[in-house]
mmCIF file of C-alpha atoms and ligand atoms in Angstrom:
data_model
loop_
_atom_site.group_PDB
_atom_site.id
_atom_site.type_symbol
_atom_site.label_atom_id
_atom_site.label_comp_id
_atom_site.label_asym_id
_atom_site.label_seq_id
_atom_site.Cartn_x
_atom_site.Cartn_y
_atom_site.Cartn_z
ATOM 1 C CA UNK A 1 -123.800 181.043 -158.828
ATOM 2 C CA UNK A 2 -127.191 181.731 -157.812
ATOM 3 C CA UNK A 3 -129.938 181.038 -159.848
ATOM 4 C CA UNK A 4 -132.459 183.588 -160.869
ATOM 5 C CA UNK A 5 -135.460 183.716 -159.252
ATOM 6 C CA UNK A 6 -138.486 183.569 -162.380
ATOM 7 C CA UNK A 7 -136.243 179.923 -162.762
ATOM 8 C CA UNK A 8 -136.413 178.716 -159.366
ATOM 9 C CA UNK A 9 -140.386 179.959 -159.346
ATOM 10 C CA UNK A 10 -140.349 177.677 -162.717
ATOM 11 C CA UNK A 11 -139.041 175.198 -161.461
ATOM 12 C CA UNK A 12 -141.507 175.075 -158.514
ATOM 13 C CA UNK A 13 -144.459 175.631 -161.055
ATOM 14 C CA UNK A 14 -143.081 172.866 -163.059
ATOM 15 C CA UNK A 15 -141.842 170.243 -160.106
ATOM 16 C CA UNK A 16 -144.570 167.852 -159.565
ATOM 17 C CA UNK A 17 -144.273 165.903 -155.524
ATOM 18 C CA UNK A 18 -146.087 162.800 -156.622
ATOM 19 C CA UNK A 19 -144.011 162.563 -159.536
ATOM 20 C CA UNK A 20 -140.903 162.735 -157.602
ATOM 21 C CA UNK A 21 -141.712 161.558 -153.669
ATOM 22 C CA UNK A 22 -143.185 158.426 -156.422
ATOM 23 C CA UNK A 23 -139.253 157.778 -157.228
ATOM 24 C CA UNK A 24 -138.199 156.700 -154.270
ATOM 25 C CA UNK A 25 -141.584 155.557 -152.031
ATOM 26 C CA UNK A 26 -144.587 153.539 -153.011
ATOM 27 C CA UNK A 27 -147.594 156.359 -152.651
ATOM 28 C CA UNK A 28 -150.852 155.402 -152.244
ATOM 29 C CA UNK A 29 -154.144 157.090 -153.014
ATOM 30 C CA UNK A 30 -156.214 158.008 -150.417
ATOM 31 C CA UNK A 31 -159.053 160.582 -150.950
ATOM 32 C CA UNK A 32 -156.829 163.680 -152.441
ATOM 33 C CA UNK A 33 -154.001 163.033 -151.364
ATOM 34 C CA UNK A 34 -151.404 159.750 -151.058
ATOM 35 C CA UNK A 35 -150.153 158.228 -147.765
ATOM 36 C CA UNK A 36 -146.833 155.906 -148.367
ATOM 37 C CA UNK A 37 -144.599 155.174 -145.463
ATOM 38 C CA UNK A 38 -142.783 157.521 -144.853
ATOM 39 C CA UNK A 39 -138.375 158.057 -145.444
ATOM 40 C CA UNK A 40 -138.119 159.701 -142.486
ATOM 41 C CA UNK A 41 -138.376 157.323 -140.253
ATOM 42 C CA UNK A 42 -139.266 153.535 -139.174
ATOM 43 C CA UNK A 43 -142.529 152.548 -139.485
ATOM 44 C CA UNK A 44 -145.078 149.857 -140.247
ATOM 45 C CA UNK A 45 -148.129 152.097 -140.479
ATOM 46 C CA UNK A 46 -148.005 154.923 -143.203
ATOM 47 C CA UNK A 47 -148.117 158.221 -141.605
ATOM 48 C CA UNK A 48 -146.656 159.723 -144.376
ATOM 49 C CA UNK A 49 -148.955 162.157 -147.082
ATOM 50 C CA UNK A 50 -148.517 164.331 -149.431
ATOM 51 C CA UNK A 51 -151.189 166.576 -151.053
ATOM 52 C CA UNK A 52 -150.401 167.755 -155.248
ATOM 53 C CA UNK A 53 -152.484 170.277 -154.789
ATOM 54 C CA UNK A 54 -150.673 172.160 -152.086
ATOM 55 C CA UNK A 55 -147.008 171.138 -152.999
ATOM 56 C CA UNK A 56 -146.434 169.667 -149.884
ATOM 57 C CA UNK A 57 -145.730 166.675 -148.082
ATOM 58 C CA UNK A 58 -146.418 165.553 -144.002
ATOM 59 C CA UNK A 59 -145.306 163.341 -141.735
ATOM 60 C CA UNK A 60 -147.594 162.920 -138.878
ATOM 61 C CA UNK A 61 -145.156 160.483 -137.575
ATOM 62 C CA UNK A 62 -141.578 162.023 -137.162
ATOM 63 C CA UNK A 63 -143.158 165.659 -138.007
ATOM 64 C CA UNK A 64 -141.007 166.378 -141.217
ATOM 65 C CA UNK A 65 -143.310 168.024 -143.961
ATOM 66 C CA UNK A 66 -142.489 170.658 -146.629
ATOM 67 C CA UNK A 67 -141.825 171.148 -150.712
ATOM 68 C CA UNK A 68 -140.516 168.957 -153.210
ATOM 69 C CA UNK A 69 -137.033 171.066 -153.022
ATOM 70 C CA UNK A 70 -137.039 170.743 -149.204
ATOM 71 C CA UNK A 71 -137.798 167.362 -149.770
ATOM 72 C CA UNK A 72 -134.883 166.209 -152.277
ATOM 73 C CA UNK A 73 -132.603 167.975 -149.749
ATOM 74 C CA UNK A 74 -133.558 165.862 -146.480
ATOM 75 C CA UNK A 75 -133.608 162.585 -148.418
ATOM 76 C CA UNK A 76 -130.526 163.358 -151.277
ATOM 77 C CA UNK A 77 -128.523 165.357 -148.363
ATOM 78 C CA UNK A 78 -128.930 167.817 -151.055
ATOM 79 C CA UNK A 79 -128.288 171.700 -150.869
ATOM 80 C CA UNK A 80 -130.927 174.187 -151.844
ATOM 81 C CA UNK A 81 -129.350 174.408 -155.107
ATOM 82 C CA UNK A 82 -127.911 170.635 -156.052
ATOM 83 C CA UNK A 83 -131.859 170.107 -156.235
ATOM 84 C CA UNK A 84 -133.575 172.657 -158.506
ATOM 85 C CA UNK A 85 -130.751 171.724 -160.993
ATOM 86 C CA UNK A 86 -131.854 167.656 -159.909
ATOM 87 C CA UNK A 87 -135.445 169.371 -160.812
ATOM 88 C CA UNK A 88 -135.149 171.488 -163.835
ATOM 89 C CA UNK A 89 -133.413 168.449 -165.221
ATOM 90 C CA UNK A 90 -135.671 165.724 -163.831
ATOM 91 C CA UNK A 91 -138.319 168.423 -165.276
ATOM 92 C CA UNK A 92 -136.129 169.363 -168.537
ATOM 93 C CA UNK A 93 -135.954 173.098 -167.464
ATOM 94 C CA UNK A 94 -133.296 175.381 -168.813
ATOM 95 C CA UNK A 95 -132.508 177.080 -165.962
ATOM 96 C CA UNK A 96 -130.898 180.974 -165.450
ATOM 97 C CA UNK A 97 -128.028 181.389 -163.702
ATOM 98 C CA UNK A 98 -127.273 185.111 -161.877
ATOM 99 C CA UNK A 99 -123.611 185.726 -159.636
ATOM 100 C CA UNK A 100 -123.472 185.593 -156.409
ATOM 101 C CA UNK A 101 -123.449 182.064 -153.831
ATOM 102 C CA UNK A 102 -126.933 182.261 -151.615
ATOM 103 C CA UNK A 103 -124.874 181.976 -148.699
ATOM 104 C CA UNK A 104 -120.864 181.221 -147.286
ATOM 105 C CA UNK A 105 -121.948 177.745 -146.712
ATOM 106 C CA UNK A 106 -123.276 177.050 -150.238
ATOM 107 C CA UNK A 107 -119.744 178.491 -151.323
ATOM 108 C CA UNK A 108 -117.729 175.792 -150.321
ATOM 109 C CA UNK A 109 -120.622 173.046 -151.047
ATOM 110 C CA UNK A 110 -119.984 174.091 -154.444
ATOM 111 C CA UNK A 111 -116.620 174.673 -154.332
ATOM 112 C CA UNK A 112 -115.330 171.240 -152.969
ATOM 113 C CA UNK A 113 -117.606 169.842 -155.792
ATOM 114 C CA UNK A 114 -116.598 171.957 -157.984
ATOM 115 C CA UNK A 115 -112.911 170.831 -157.633
ATOM 116 C CA UNK A 116 -113.731 167.574 -156.671
ATOM 117 C CA UNK A 117 -114.195 167.947 -160.374
ATOM 118 C CA UNK A 118 -111.598 168.894 -160.990
ATOM 119 C CA UNK A 119 -109.689 166.186 -159.670
ATOM 120 C CA UNK A 120 -111.762 163.611 -161.908
ATOM 121 C CA UNK A 121 -110.686 165.126 -165.190
ATOM 122 C CA UNK A 122 -106.785 165.284 -164.442
ATOM 123 C CA UNK A 123 -106.813 161.950 -163.237
ATOM 124 C CA UNK A 124 -109.051 160.685 -166.527
ATOM 125 C CA UNK A 125 -106.893 162.627 -168.992
ATOM 126 C CA UNK A 126 -103.517 161.349 -166.711
ATOM 127 C CA UNK A 127 -105.466 157.826 -167.492
ATOM 128 C CA UNK A 128 -106.268 157.674 -171.055
ATOM 129 C CA UNK A 129 -103.502 160.732 -172.735
ATOM 130 C CA UNK A 130 -100.114 160.078 -170.540
ATOM 131 C CA UNK A 131 -97.096 157.175 -171.031
ATOM 132 C CA UNK A 132 -97.768 156.971 -167.009
ATOM 133 C CA UNK A 133 -101.170 155.998 -167.553
ATOM 134 C CA UNK A 134 -100.883 153.530 -170.439
ATOM 135 C CA UNK A 135 -99.905 150.627 -168.105
ATOM 136 C CA UNK A 136 -102.850 151.228 -166.281
ATOM 137 C CA UNK A 137 -105.245 151.420 -168.488
ATOM 138 C CA UNK A 138 -103.427 147.818 -169.788
ATOM 139 C CA UNK A 139 -104.128 146.855 -166.252
ATOM 140 C CA UNK A 140 -107.454 147.771 -166.825
ATOM 141 C CA UNK A 141 -108.350 146.070 -170.108
ATOM 142 C CA UNK A 142 -106.205 142.825 -169.696
ATOM 143 C CA UNK A 143 -108.969 142.909 -166.952
ATOM 144 C CA UNK A 144 -111.428 143.137 -169.287
ATOM 145 C CA UNK A 145 -112.906 146.501 -168.275
ATOM 146 C CA UNK A 146 -113.395 148.003 -171.254
ATOM 147 C CA UNK A 147 -113.275 152.059 -173.261
ATOM 148 C CA UNK A 148 -117.012 152.463 -173.155
ATOM 149 C CA UNK A 149 -116.567 151.115 -168.926
ATOM 150 C CA UNK A 150 -113.905 153.698 -168.643
ATOM 151 C CA UNK A 151 -115.484 156.671 -169.654
ATOM 152 C CA UNK A 152 -118.943 155.244 -168.235
ATOM 153 C CA UNK A 153 -117.359 155.431 -164.781
ATOM 154 C CA UNK A 154 -114.522 157.822 -165.482
ATOM 155 C CA UNK A 155 -112.044 156.113 -164.152
ATOM 156 C CA UNK A 156 -108.568 157.518 -163.508
ATOM 157 C CA UNK A 157 -104.583 157.330 -162.989
ATOM 158 C CA UNK A 158 -103.237 159.237 -160.667
ATOM 159 C CA UNK A 159 -99.886 159.814 -161.209
ATOM 160 C CA UNK A 160 -96.660 158.623 -159.172
ATOM 161 C CA UNK A 161 -94.448 161.569 -158.315
ATOM 162 C CA UNK A 162 -95.790 162.893 -154.882
ATOM 163 C CA UNK A 163 -96.236 166.030 -157.070
ATOM 164 C CA UNK A 164 -98.658 164.879 -159.828
ATOM 165 C CA UNK A 165 -101.935 166.847 -158.901
ATOM 166 C CA UNK A 166 -99.805 169.293 -156.649
ATOM 167 C CA UNK A 167 -97.928 170.413 -159.858
ATOM 168 C CA UNK A 168 -101.675 170.260 -161.177
ATOM 169 C CA UNK A 169 -103.149 172.867 -158.585
ATOM 170 C CA UNK A 170 -100.551 175.414 -159.181
ATOM 171 C CA UNK A 171 -99.977 175.807 -162.652
ATOM 172 C CA UNK A 172 -103.968 176.391 -162.517
ATOM 173 C CA UNK A 173 -103.117 178.769 -159.763
ATOM 174 C CA UNK A 174 -106.022 176.626 -158.326
ATOM 175 C CA UNK A 175 -106.832 176.822 -154.080
ATOM 176 C CA UNK A 176 -105.305 173.384 -151.861
ATOM 177 C CA UNK A 177 -106.939 173.918 -149.567
ATOM 178 C CA UNK A 178 -109.575 172.917 -151.076
ATOM 179 C CA UNK A 179 -108.291 169.741 -152.444
ATOM 180 C CA UNK A 180 -106.245 169.046 -148.709
ATOM 181 C CA UNK A 181 -110.403 169.257 -147.318
ATOM 182 C CA UNK A 182 -111.230 166.361 -150.288
ATOM 183 C CA UNK A 183 -108.337 164.523 -148.156
ATOM 184 C CA UNK A 184 -106.200 165.036 -152.449
ATOM 185 C CA UNK A 185 -103.394 166.817 -151.098
ATOM 186 C CA UNK A 186 -101.424 166.682 -147.542
ATOM 187 C CA UNK A 187 -100.168 169.134 -145.601
ATOM 188 C CA UNK A 188 -96.440 168.851 -145.375
ATOM 189 C CA UNK A 189 -94.704 170.762 -141.936
ATOM 190 C CA UNK A 190 -93.058 173.248 -144.887
ATOM 191 C CA UNK A 191 -96.279 175.025 -145.252
ATOM 192 C CA UNK A 192 -96.170 172.579 -149.118
ATOM 193 C CA UNK A 193 -98.279 169.942 -150.013
ATOM 194 C CA UNK A 194 -97.703 166.426 -151.625
ATOM 195 C CA UNK A 195 -100.567 163.991 -153.041
ATOM 196 C CA UNK A 196 -102.715 161.132 -151.348
ATOM 197 C CA UNK A 197 -102.915 158.976 -154.677
ATOM 198 C CA UNK A 198 -99.893 158.190 -156.431
ATOM 199 C CA UNK A 199 -99.218 155.239 -159.494
ATOM 200 C CA UNK A 200 -103.355 154.635 -158.294
ATOM 201 C CA UNK A 201 -106.001 153.541 -160.904
ATOM 202 C CA UNK A 202 -108.873 156.086 -159.433
ATOM 203 C CA UNK A 203 -111.793 155.076 -159.239
ATOM 204 C CA UNK A 204 -114.265 157.919 -158.801
ATOM 205 C CA UNK A 205 -117.082 158.075 -156.130
ATOM 206 C CA UNK A 206 -120.664 159.647 -157.088
ATOM 207 C CA UNK A 207 -123.087 161.037 -155.259
ATOM 208 C CA UNK A 208 -126.210 159.248 -156.540
ATOM 209 C CA UNK A 209 -127.559 162.116 -157.989
ATOM 210 C CA UNK A 210 -124.379 162.408 -159.972
ATOM 211 C CA UNK A 211 -121.795 164.389 -157.790
ATOM 212 C CA UNK A 212 -118.534 163.061 -157.509
ATOM 213 C CA UNK A 213 -117.471 163.308 -154.514
ATOM 214 C CA UNK A 214 -114.160 161.015 -153.828
ATOM 215 C CA UNK A 215 -112.247 158.769 -155.470
ATOM 216 C CA UNK A 216 -110.706 155.017 -153.965
ATOM 217 C CA UNK A 217 -107.115 154.159 -155.795
ATOM 218 C CA UNK A 218 -106.115 150.469 -156.338
ATOM 219 C CA UNK A 219 -102.198 150.456 -155.994
ATOM 220 C CA UNK A 220 -100.750 149.401 -159.936
ATOM 221 C CA UNK A 221 -97.460 147.731 -158.495
ATOM 222 C CA UNK A 222 -98.139 146.498 -155.260
ATOM 223 C CA UNK A 223 -95.281 147.663 -152.895
ATOM 224 C CA UNK A 224 -95.648 146.606 -149.684
ATOM 225 C CA UNK A 225 -95.679 148.972 -147.154
ATOM 226 C CA UNK A 226 -98.163 150.634 -149.362
ATOM 227 C CA UNK A 227 -102.117 149.724 -149.016
ATOM 228 C CA UNK A 228 -104.263 147.844 -152.184
ATOM 229 C CA UNK A 229 -106.492 150.392 -152.101
ATOM 230 C CA UNK A 230 -107.528 153.541 -150.590
ATOM 231 C CA UNK A 231 -110.030 155.519 -150.389
ATOM 232 C CA UNK A 232 -110.526 160.104 -149.878
ATOM 233 C CA UNK A 233 -110.731 160.134 -146.238
ATOM 234 C CA UNK A 234 -114.518 161.932 -145.760
ATOM 235 C CA UNK A 235 -115.190 165.605 -145.638
ATOM 236 C CA UNK A 236 -118.399 167.396 -145.603
ATOM 237 C CA UNK A 237 -119.801 166.187 -149.049
ATOM 238 C CA UNK A 238 -118.434 162.832 -148.408
ATOM 239 C CA UNK A 239 -119.264 160.235 -145.371
ATOM 240 C CA UNK A 240 -118.733 156.679 -146.362
ATOM 241 C CA UNK A 241 -120.868 154.573 -144.687
ATOM 242 C CA UNK A 242 -123.751 156.810 -146.636
ATOM 243 C CA UNK A 243 -122.174 156.355 -150.585
ATOM 244 C CA UNK A 244 -122.633 153.162 -152.017
ATOM 245 C CA UNK A 245 -119.569 152.250 -155.008
ATOM 246 C CA UNK A 246 -121.773 152.624 -158.573
ATOM 247 C CA UNK A 247 -125.183 153.084 -157.217
ATOM 248 C CA UNK A 248 -125.934 156.160 -159.412
ATOM 249 C CA UNK A 249 -124.636 154.908 -161.728
ATOM 250 C CA UNK A 250 -126.754 151.595 -161.502
ATOM 251 C CA UNK A 251 -130.121 152.691 -159.640
ATOM 252 C CA UNK A 252 -132.280 153.449 -162.823
ATOM 253 C CA UNK A 253 -131.624 149.715 -163.033
ATOM 254 C CA UNK A 254 -131.645 148.485 -160.022
ATOM 255 C CA UNK A 255 -135.242 150.339 -159.515
ATOM 256 C CA UNK A 256 -136.424 148.384 -162.403
ATOM 257 C CA UNK A 257 -135.402 144.586 -161.832
ATOM 258 C CA UNK A 258 -136.545 145.789 -158.002
ATOM 259 C CA UNK A 259 -133.278 143.701 -156.855
ATOM 260 C CA UNK A 260 -129.720 144.338 -156.238
ATOM 261 C CA UNK A 261 -126.236 142.750 -156.262
ATOM 262 C CA UNK A 262 -124.152 144.136 -153.927
ATOM 263 C CA UNK A 263 -120.873 143.335 -154.064
ATOM 264 C CA UNK A 264 -117.469 144.820 -151.631
ATOM 265 C CA UNK A 265 -114.570 146.151 -154.296
ATOM 266 C CA UNK A 266 -114.990 148.141 -157.314
ATOM 267 C CA UNK A 267 -113.598 145.353 -158.941
ATOM 268 C CA UNK A 268 -116.102 143.520 -159.133
ATOM 269 C CA UNK A 269 -118.595 146.654 -159.231
ATOM 270 C CA UNK A 270 -117.232 147.118 -162.530
ATOM 271 C CA UNK A 271 -116.104 143.178 -163.547
ATOM 272 C CA UNK A 272 -119.815 142.799 -162.995
ATOM 273 C CA UNK A 273 -121.017 145.537 -164.849
ATOM 274 C CA UNK A 274 -118.720 145.412 -167.960
ATOM 275 C CA UNK A 275 -120.050 142.136 -168.477
ATOM 276 C CA UNK A 276 -123.858 143.532 -168.491
ATOM 277 C CA UNK A 277 -125.293 143.332 -165.003
ATOM 278 C CA UNK A 278 -126.076 146.359 -164.383
ATOM 279 C CA UNK A 279 -128.164 146.100 -161.226
ATOM 280 C CA UNK A 280 -124.838 145.669 -158.899
ATOM 281 C CA UNK A 281 -123.406 147.923 -156.134
ATOM 282 C CA UNK A 282 -120.610 147.931 -154.153
ATOM 283 C CA UNK A 283 -119.725 148.941 -150.451
ATOM 284 C CA UNK A 284 -116.050 149.573 -151.768
ATOM 285 C CA UNK A 285 -113.755 152.048 -149.627
ATOM 286 C CA UNK A 286 -115.398 150.323 -145.840
ATOM 287 C CA UNK A 287 -117.031 147.597 -144.882
ATOM 288 C CA UNK A 288 -121.308 147.396 -145.422
ATOM 289 C CA UNK A 289 -123.110 150.072 -142.970
ATOM 290 C CA UNK A 290 -126.799 150.136 -141.533
ATOM 291 C CA UNK A 291 -127.409 153.570 -143.757
ATOM 292 C CA UNK A 292 -126.311 151.819 -146.917
ATOM 293 C CA UNK A 293 -128.440 149.142 -146.470
ATOM 294 C CA UNK A 294 -130.692 152.022 -146.057
ATOM 295 C CA UNK A 295 -130.407 153.746 -148.741
ATOM 296 C CA UNK A 296 -130.563 150.680 -151.056
ATOM 297 C CA UNK A 297 -133.116 149.569 -149.571
ATOM 298 C CA UNK A 298 -135.170 152.551 -150.945
ATOM 299 C CA UNK A 299 -134.450 151.726 -154.518
ATOM 300 C CA UNK A 300 -134.979 148.242 -154.245
ATOM 301 C CA UNK A 301 -136.424 146.387 -152.105
ATOM 302 C CA UNK A 302 -133.775 142.968 -151.908
ATOM 303 C CA UNK A 303 -130.551 143.096 -151.890
ATOM 304 C CA UNK A 304 -128.749 139.579 -153.148
ATOM 305 C CA UNK A 305 -125.152 139.692 -150.917
ATOM 306 C CA UNK A 306 -121.988 138.195 -152.441
ATOM 307 C CA UNK A 307 -120.072 136.603 -150.703
ATOM 308 C CA UNK A 308 -116.708 135.338 -151.595
ATOM 309 C CA UNK A 309 -116.144 131.920 -150.164
ATOM 310 C CA UNK A 310 -113.121 131.415 -148.485
ATOM 311 C CA UNK A 311 -113.486 132.302 -144.705
ATOM 312 C CA UNK A 312 -113.184 135.526 -143.913
ATOM 313 C CA UNK A 313 -115.858 135.372 -147.107
ATOM 314 C CA UNK A 314 -117.661 133.716 -144.600
ATOM 315 C CA UNK A 315 -116.877 136.209 -141.360
ATOM 316 C CA UNK A 316 -117.841 138.309 -143.709
ATOM 317 C CA UNK A 317 -120.973 136.849 -144.554
ATOM 318 C CA UNK A 318 -121.966 136.664 -140.701
ATOM 319 C CA UNK A 319 -121.617 140.673 -139.976
ATOM 320 C CA UNK A 320 -124.319 140.748 -142.740
ATOM 321 C CA UNK A 321 -126.630 139.140 -141.371
ATOM 322 C CA UNK A 322 -126.094 140.399 -137.950
ATOM 323 C CA UNK A 323 -127.052 144.018 -139.938
ATOM 324 C CA UNK A 324 -129.236 143.064 -142.133
ATOM 325 C CA UNK A 325 -131.371 141.998 -139.490
ATOM 326 C CA UNK A 326 -132.128 144.964 -138.145
ATOM 327 C CA UNK A 327 -133.522 146.407 -140.861
ATOM 328 C CA UNK A 328 -136.508 144.634 -143.157
ATOM 329 C CA UNK A 329 -135.058 144.070 -146.423
ATOM 330 C CA UNK A 330 -135.362 140.968 -148.018
ATOM 331 C CA UNK A 331 -132.002 139.660 -148.290
ATOM 332 C CA UNK A 332 -130.578 136.353 -149.679
ATOM 333 C CA UNK A 333 -126.148 135.066 -149.640
ATOM 334 C CA UNK A 334 -125.040 134.091 -152.268
ATOM 335 C CA UNK A 335 -120.996 132.062 -151.984
ATOM 336 C CA UNK A 336 -119.432 132.044 -154.541
ATOM 337 C CA UNK A 337 -116.973 129.174 -154.964
ATOM 338 C CA UNK A 338 -113.832 128.506 -152.403
ATOM 339 C CA UNK A 339 -111.002 130.886 -154.256
ATOM 340 C CA UNK A 340 -113.530 132.810 -156.650
ATOM 341 C CA UNK A 341 -114.179 136.369 -156.291
ATOM 342 C CA UNK A 342 -117.224 137.929 -157.952
ATOM 343 C CA UNK A 343 -114.459 139.003 -160.532
ATOM 344 C CA UNK A 344 -112.677 136.251 -161.491
ATOM 345 C CA UNK A 345 -115.320 134.167 -160.682
ATOM 346 C CA UNK A 346 -117.372 135.997 -164.321
ATOM 347 C CA UNK A 347 -114.556 136.002 -165.959
ATOM 348 C CA UNK A 348 -113.749 132.262 -165.488
ATOM 349 C CA UNK A 349 -117.792 131.393 -165.325
ATOM 350 C CA UNK A 350 -120.157 133.455 -167.052
ATOM 351 C CA UNK A 351 -122.276 135.459 -166.870
ATOM 352 C CA UNK A 352 -124.855 133.322 -167.138
ATOM 353 C CA UNK A 353 -123.339 130.667 -163.651
ATOM 354 C CA UNK A 354 -122.872 134.099 -162.587
ATOM 355 C CA UNK A 355 -126.695 134.718 -162.374
ATOM 356 C CA UNK A 356 -127.785 131.567 -161.681
ATOM 357 C CA UNK A 357 -125.582 131.828 -159.058
ATOM 358 C CA UNK A 358 -127.127 133.945 -157.528
ATOM 359 C CA UNK A 359 -130.520 132.374 -158.233
ATOM 360 C CA UNK A 360 -129.159 130.002 -156.340
ATOM 361 C CA UNK A 361 -129.072 132.425 -153.015
ATOM 362 C CA UNK A 362 -130.121 131.490 -149.320
ATOM 363 C CA UNK A 363 -131.648 132.769 -146.940
ATOM 364 C CA UNK A 364 -130.458 133.534 -144.219
ATOM 365 C CA UNK A 365 -131.112 130.535 -142.138
ATOM 366 C CA UNK A 366 -130.008 127.875 -145.157
ATOM 367 C CA UNK A 367 -127.208 129.427 -145.179
ATOM 368 C CA UNK A 368 -125.659 128.685 -141.662
ATOM 369 C CA UNK A 369 -127.450 125.510 -142.053
ATOM 370 C CA UNK A 370 -125.256 124.280 -144.840
ATOM 371 C CA UNK A 371 -121.917 126.133 -143.650
ATOM 372 C CA UNK A 372 -122.743 123.758 -140.932
ATOM 373 C CA UNK A 373 -122.974 120.627 -142.614
ATOM 374 C CA UNK A 374 -120.597 121.335 -144.279
ATOM 375 C CA UNK A 375 -118.441 122.328 -141.325
ATOM 376 C CA UNK A 376 -119.679 118.713 -140.219
ATOM 377 C CA UNK A 377 -121.558 121.105 -137.638
ATOM 378 C CA UNK A 378 -124.431 119.082 -137.124
ATOM 379 C CA UNK A 379 -123.274 115.239 -136.307
ATOM 380 C CA UNK A 380 -123.726 115.394 -132.650
ATOM 381 C CA UNK A 381 -126.488 117.062 -130.678
ATOM 382 C CA UNK A 382 -124.190 119.718 -128.749
ATOM 383 C CA UNK A 383 -122.677 121.266 -131.892
ATOM 384 C CA UNK A 384 -126.376 121.138 -133.403
ATOM 385 C CA UNK A 385 -127.529 123.103 -130.325
ATOM 386 C CA UNK A 386 -124.693 125.187 -131.021
ATOM 387 C CA UNK A 387 -126.115 126.465 -134.737
ATOM 388 C CA UNK A 388 -130.476 126.526 -133.086
ATOM 389 C CA UNK A 389 -127.947 129.228 -130.428
ATOM 390 C CA UNK A 390 -126.207 131.539 -133.059
ATOM 391 C CA UNK A 391 -129.776 130.870 -135.188
ATOM 392 C CA UNK A 392 -131.733 132.460 -133.176
ATOM 393 C CA UNK A 393 -129.017 134.760 -131.181
ATOM 394 C CA UNK A 394 -129.310 136.195 -134.650
ATOM 395 C CA UNK A 395 -132.783 136.671 -135.319
ATOM 396 C CA UNK A 396 -132.882 138.010 -131.607
ATOM 397 C CA UNK A 397 -131.519 141.641 -133.761
ATOM 398 C CA UNK A 398 -135.304 141.714 -135.649
ATOM 399 C CA UNK A 399 -137.380 144.029 -133.618
ATOM 400 C CA UNK A 400 -140.825 143.154 -134.872
ATOM 401 C CA UNK A 401 -142.087 140.772 -133.155
ATOM 402 C CA UNK A 402 -144.091 139.447 -135.833
ATOM 403 C CA UNK A 403 -141.425 138.826 -138.027
ATOM 404 C CA UNK A 404 -139.102 137.213 -135.356
ATOM 405 C CA UNK A 405 -141.334 134.695 -134.325
ATOM 406 C CA UNK A 406 -142.100 133.875 -138.164
ATOM 407 C CA UNK A 407 -138.231 132.947 -138.419
ATOM 408 C CA UNK A 408 -138.513 131.440 -134.706
ATOM 409 C CA UNK A 409 -140.764 129.069 -136.679
ATOM 410 C CA UNK A 410 -138.874 128.357 -139.678
ATOM 411 C CA UNK A 411 -135.647 128.037 -137.475
ATOM 412 C CA UNK A 412 -137.291 125.145 -135.711
ATOM 413 C CA UNK A 413 -138.606 123.358 -138.545
ATOM 414 C CA UNK A 414 -135.429 123.413 -140.929
ATOM 415 C CA UNK A 415 -134.290 121.278 -137.756
ATOM 416 C CA UNK A 416 -136.711 118.703 -136.543
ATOM 417 C CA UNK A 417 -137.812 120.210 -133.855
ATOM 418 C CA UNK A 418 -141.126 122.106 -132.065
ATOM 419 C CA UNK A 419 -141.732 125.337 -131.544
ATOM 420 C CA UNK A 420 -142.286 125.872 -128.432
ATOM 421 C CA UNK A 421 -138.567 124.279 -127.689
ATOM 422 C CA UNK A 422 -137.340 126.706 -130.211
ATOM 423 C CA UNK A 423 -139.244 130.123 -128.748
ATOM 424 C CA UNK A 424 -138.506 129.384 -125.309
ATOM 425 C CA UNK A 425 -134.648 129.223 -125.990
HETATM 426 ZN ZN1 ZN B 1 -142.313 160.296 -140.145
#
């Protein structure tokens, strides 16, 4: 549907560009304008300016520019309609609609969002209102997830049958092609379809403005030829590496605390959320990507990465260190005791103990140092050299030479060697 011209005008009049952009970047007043580090390209000195009077932003570094609507479209990857709706909500304006779409492309996007929502409602209803859903509900409750959390995240259940969702689509005469584009049903050779998600607890994945864009599914009864977790494939509305599970629901708390706790799985996320830890987010569905780090760093300058205490967790930690160092984000590594994940740890030891653990998070130099000393890898000169080498290897990912030098100095201090020997290395 098209938003009426009058409504668009009303939104443009009301939406103060400084208020909107301040949600994303730290604006500083400079004369008549506001300046900040540009959110669209990496830079060290601010070349991004905003004029409240003109209602425009412009970056002298990368050339990005426009009004409040184009800012949101560009930053949050929104359609025009989405951007206007987001602003209307923020500034309390009731929109009027007329028939028709702005363009075919917008129509397809709208359809994808709308059908995603329908699927979410279908799965949610299955969980709460069907016989089959009852065992899924029991599973969630046994794991400490209560009804309020189930409703806040619109958790659902995909029926065990091959055509649970497909029957729902047929009965309601929805277009199967759109569900196919979302990857929720898969076409068979005879032209019929079958469900992707079967017998799974469903975790809807929301965009940062709260539209359902994809789903994760955890199998309810383990089967050996079925993966434990399955995700929607990518679509026009879902790019895995650019999405964080839960961010829509927790971004205000993350912004308020200026710090985010990043976990890997859906259940880890829900478990922490359930225990009242609300500045959490999950990379669920993919291993951490640099885009996810950038998205999160726009909301919080400090990121706490949580890893399982086992060998796999240590490997993941090392991989994440290399990624994090390519960005300029502050981060700490929190490692759980052996054989624990965030979900099991918080259920066993409670919220306070978990928060203490986060508080004790290490910077990457201390983390690698401790890991090495636990493995007795600091007992002789050669092993010590190896550890220093690997630390310097990570540090070489840092782009800013000054930052690189500060880190090299910290490494030298940690190992009680001279800075020159480390920097020459
Ligand atoms: Zn720029």
